[in-house]
PDB file of C-alpha atoms in Angstrom:
ATOM      1  CA  MET A   1     -23.129  -7.092 -18.094  1.00  0.00           C
ATOM      2  CA  THR A   2     -22.560  -8.694 -21.362  1.00  0.00           C
ATOM      3  CA  GLU A   3     -21.259 -12.295 -21.881  1.00  0.00           C
ATOM      4  CA  GLN A   4     -18.013 -11.268 -23.141  1.00  0.00           C
ATOM      5  CA  ALA A   5     -17.593  -8.668 -20.237  1.00  0.00           C
ATOM      6  CA  GLY A   6     -18.279 -11.631 -17.752  1.00  0.00           C
ATOM      7  CA  ALA A   7     -15.580 -13.619 -19.143  1.00  0.00           C
ATOM      8  CA  TYR A   8     -12.901 -10.875 -18.712  1.00  0.00           C
ATOM      9  CA  TYR A   9     -14.282 -10.272 -15.268  1.00  0.00           C
ATOM     10  CA  LYS A  10     -13.190 -13.678 -14.035  1.00  0.00           C
ATOM     11  CA  TYR A  11      -9.722 -13.165 -15.272  1.00  0.00           C
ATOM     12  CA  LEU A  12      -9.692  -9.660 -13.631  1.00  0.00           C
ATOM     13  CA  VAL A  13     -10.551 -11.389 -10.375  1.00  0.00           C
ATOM     14  CA  LEU A  14      -7.748 -13.783 -10.910  1.00  0.00           C
ATOM     15  CA  GLY A  15      -5.360 -10.921 -11.570  1.00  0.00           C
ATOM     16  CA  GLU A  16      -6.439  -9.110  -8.357  1.00  0.00           C
ATOM     17  CA  PHE A  17      -5.516 -12.228  -6.332  1.00  0.00           C
ATOM     18  CA  ILE A  18      -2.187 -12.613  -7.890  1.00  0.00           C
ATOM     19  CA  LEU A  19      -1.431  -9.108  -7.224  1.00  0.00           C
ATOM     20  CA  SER A  20      -2.520  -9.362  -3.733  1.00  0.00           C
ATOM     21  CA  PHE A  21      -0.385 -12.349  -3.250  1.00  0.00           C
ATOM     22  CA  LEU A  22       2.603 -10.723  -4.717  1.00  0.00           C
ATOM     23  CA  CYS A  23       2.023  -7.568  -2.490  1.00  0.00           C
ATOM     24  CA  ASN A  24       1.705  -9.846   0.576  1.00  0.00           C
ATOM     25  CA  ILE A  25       5.130 -11.524  -0.053  1.00  0.00           C
ATOM     26  CA  PHE A  26       6.711  -8.178  -0.734  1.00  0.00           C
ATOM     27  CA  SER A  27       5.213  -6.747   2.437  1.00  0.00           C
ATOM     28  CA  ILE A  28       6.575  -9.719   4.478  1.00  0.00           C
ATOM     29  CA  PHE A  29       9.987  -9.422   2.926  1.00  0.00           C
ATOM     30  CA  ASN A  30      10.205  -5.634   3.482  1.00  0.00           C
ATOM     31  CA  CYS A  31       8.751  -5.714   7.090  1.00  0.00           C
ATOM     32  CA  SER A  32      10.887  -8.651   8.149  1.00  0.00           C
ATOM     33  CA  ILE A  33      13.994  -6.788   6.830  1.00  0.00           C
ATOM     34  CA  ILE A  34      13.300  -3.503   8.716  1.00  0.00           C
ATOM     35  CA  LEU A  35      12.443  -5.395  11.905  1.00  0.00           C
ATOM     36  CA  ILE A  36      15.673  -7.427  11.772  1.00  0.00           C
ATOM     37  CA  TYR A  37      17.701  -4.252  10.971  1.00  0.00           C
ATOM     38  CA  PHE A  38      16.282  -2.508  13.931  1.00  0.00           C
ATOM     39  CA  TYR A  39      16.843  -5.527  16.326  1.00  0.00           C
ATOM     40  CA  LYS A  40      20.556  -5.707  15.231  1.00  0.00           C
ATOM     41  CA  VAL A  41      20.785  -1.909  15.633  1.00  0.00           C
ATOM     42  CA  PHE A  42      19.137  -2.026  19.135  1.00  0.00           C
ATOM     43  CA  ARG A  43      21.422  -4.699  20.336  1.00  0.00           C
ATOM     44  CA  LYS A  44      24.360  -2.434  20.080  1.00  0.00           C
ATOM     45  CA  LYS A  45      24.723  -0.232  23.152  1.00  0.00           C
ATOM     46  CA  GLU A  46      26.665   2.590  21.787  1.00  0.00           C
ATOM     47  CA  TRP A  47      24.031   3.934  19.288  1.00  0.00           C
ATOM     48  CA  ARG A  48      20.294   3.872  19.420  1.00  0.00           C
ATOM     49  CA  PRO A  49      18.144   5.593  16.878  1.00  0.00           C
ATOM     50  CA  LYS A  50      15.011   7.394  18.005  1.00  0.00           C
ATOM     51  CA  VAL A  51      12.439   4.941  16.829  1.00  0.00           C
ATOM     52  CA  SER A  52       8.839   5.116  18.118  1.00  0.00           C
ATOM     53  CA  ALA A  53       7.222   2.039  19.741  1.00  0.00           C
ATOM     54  CA  PHE A  54       4.235   2.930  17.837  1.00  0.00           C
ATOM     55  CA  PHE A  55       6.236   2.623  14.540  1.00  0.00           C
ATOM     56  CA  PHE A  56       7.216  -0.953  15.622  1.00  0.00           C
ATOM     57  CA  ALA A  57       3.542  -1.693  16.387  1.00  0.00           C
ATOM     58  CA  LEU A  58       2.540  -0.709  12.991  1.00  0.00           C
ATOM     59  CA  LEU A  59       5.304  -2.654  11.317  1.00  0.00           C
ATOM     60  CA  VAL A  60       4.463  -5.794  13.354  1.00  0.00           C
ATOM     61  CA  ASN A  61       0.778  -5.158  12.525  1.00  0.00           C
ATOM     62  CA  TYR A  62       1.590  -5.070   8.713  1.00  0.00           C
ATOM     63  CA  LEU A  63       3.666  -8.231   9.111  1.00  0.00           C
ATOM     64  CA  LEU A  64       1.033 -10.182  10.785  1.00  0.00           C
ATOM     65  CA  ALA A  65      -1.581  -9.116   8.365  1.00  0.00           C
ATOM     66  CA  ALA A  66       0.367 -10.138   5.450  1.00  0.00           C
ATOM     67  CA  LEU A  67       1.438 -13.393   7.046  1.00  0.00           C
ATOM     68  CA  PHE A  68      -2.204 -14.286   7.958  1.00  0.00           C
ATOM     69  CA  LEU A  69      -3.474 -13.329   4.520  1.00  0.00           C
ATOM     70  CA  LEU A  70      -1.094 -15.615   2.639  1.00  0.00           C
ATOM     71  CA  PRO A  71      -3.248 -18.699   3.299  1.00  0.00           C
ATOM     72  CA  TYR A  72      -6.169 -16.903   2.010  1.00  0.00           C
ATOM     73  CA  ASP A  73      -4.564 -15.903  -1.258  1.00  0.00           C
ATOM     74  CA  ILE A  74      -2.915 -19.476  -1.642  1.00  0.00           C
ATOM     75  CA  PHE A  75      -6.424 -21.025  -1.060  1.00  0.00           C
ATOM     76  CA  VAL A  76      -8.179 -18.838  -3.721  1.00  0.00           C
ATOM     77  CA  LEU A  77      -5.414 -19.213  -6.253  1.00  0.00           C
ATOM     78  CA  ALA A  78      -5.133 -22.986  -5.795  1.00  0.00           C
ATOM     79  CA  ASN A  79      -9.089 -23.262  -6.244  1.00  0.00           C
ATOM     80  CA  TRP A  80      -9.587 -20.644  -8.968  1.00  0.00           C
ATOM     81  CA  ARG A  81     -11.448 -21.923 -12.122  1.00  0.00           C
ATOM     82  CA  PRO A  82     -12.390 -19.868 -15.264  1.00  0.00           C
ATOM     83  CA  TYR A  83     -16.007 -21.017 -14.826  1.00  0.00           C
ATOM     84  CA  ALA A  84     -18.617 -20.504 -12.046  1.00  0.00           C
ATOM     85  CA  SER A  85     -17.909 -23.134  -9.404  1.00  0.00           C
ATOM     86  CA  PHE A  86     -19.078 -23.892  -5.947  1.00  0.00           C
ATOM     87  CA  ARG A  87     -16.555 -22.255  -3.288  1.00  0.00           C
ATOM     88  CA  ASN A  88     -16.321 -23.377   0.175  1.00  0.00           C
ATOM     89  CA  GLY A  89     -17.744 -20.341   2.009  1.00  0.00           C
ATOM     90  CA  PRO A  90     -16.863 -21.514   5.653  1.00  0.00           C
ATOM     91  CA  MET A  91     -13.318 -22.500   4.608  1.00  0.00           C
ATOM     92  CA  LEU A  92     -12.766 -19.101   2.857  1.00  0.00           C
ATOM     93  CA  PHE A  93     -14.099 -17.364   6.072  1.00  0.00           C
ATOM     94  CA  TRP A  94     -12.048 -19.253   8.632  1.00  0.00           C
ATOM     95  CA  VAL A  95      -8.864 -18.913   6.401  1.00  0.00           C
ATOM     96  CA  SER A  96      -9.289 -15.185   5.964  1.00  0.00           C
ATOM     97  CA  VAL A  97     -10.707 -14.041   9.344  1.00  0.00           C
ATOM     98  CA  MET A  98      -7.572 -13.409  11.169  1.00  0.00           C
ATOM     99  CA  GLY A  99      -5.819 -11.439   8.278  1.00  0.00           C
ATOM    100  CA  HIS A 100      -8.868  -9.258   7.835  1.00  0.00           C
ATOM    101  CA  CYS A 101      -9.202  -8.497  11.581  1.00  0.00           C
ATOM    102  CA  LEU A 102      -5.528  -7.341  11.610  1.00  0.00           C
ATOM    103  CA  ILE A 103      -6.119  -5.167   8.504  1.00  0.00           C
ATOM    104  CA  ALA A 104      -9.037  -3.508  10.311  1.00  0.00           C
ATOM    105  CA  THR A 105      -6.696  -2.500  13.116  1.00  0.00           C
ATOM    106  CA  ASN A 106      -4.137  -1.000  10.886  1.00  0.00           C
ATOM    107  CA  PRO A 107      -5.825   2.444  10.940  1.00  0.00           C
ATOM    108  CA  LEU A 108      -5.605   2.392  14.715  1.00  0.00           C
ATOM    109  CA  SER A 109      -1.843   1.887  14.749  1.00  0.00           C
ATOM    110  CA  VAL A 110      -1.484   4.835  12.111  1.00  0.00           C
ATOM    111  CA  PHE A 111      -3.645   7.003  14.408  1.00  0.00           C
ATOM    112  CA  PHE A 112      -1.238   6.442  17.415  1.00  0.00           C
ATOM    113  CA  LEU A 113       1.730   6.825  15.314  1.00  0.00           C
ATOM    114  CA  THR A 114       0.378  10.243  14.018  1.00  0.00           C
ATOM    115  CA  LEU A 115      -0.372  11.381  17.717  1.00  0.00           C
ATOM    116  CA  ASP A 116       3.209  10.244  18.656  1.00  0.00           C
ATOM    117  CA  ARG A 117       4.753  12.415  15.781  1.00  0.00           C
ATOM    118  CA  ILE A 118       2.803  15.449  16.813  1.00  0.00           C
TER     119      ILE A 118
END
């Protein structure tokens, strides 16, 4: 990698973390709106839409993953520098471990939702 390409790479990583932060905010907002809507609809006794419990589990899983990844994104964005610097590895690990564990369970929720739809 040339010296000039290495300089652009650092800003590409910054852009990736900014995009991740914005997508997490968007996911939190959308999942919260959907869950609040269904909560209000299910409180009414006269009409209940057919919504799978697996769909709710998937929404909650996405919401929790986005919530637990926000501290990681904030930590990385707050400590980002354009030059090579020492990063606190254990802190990065412990801030992100719960969010990444929840991301790993998303395919399981999608699998059960798929089986429910068959």
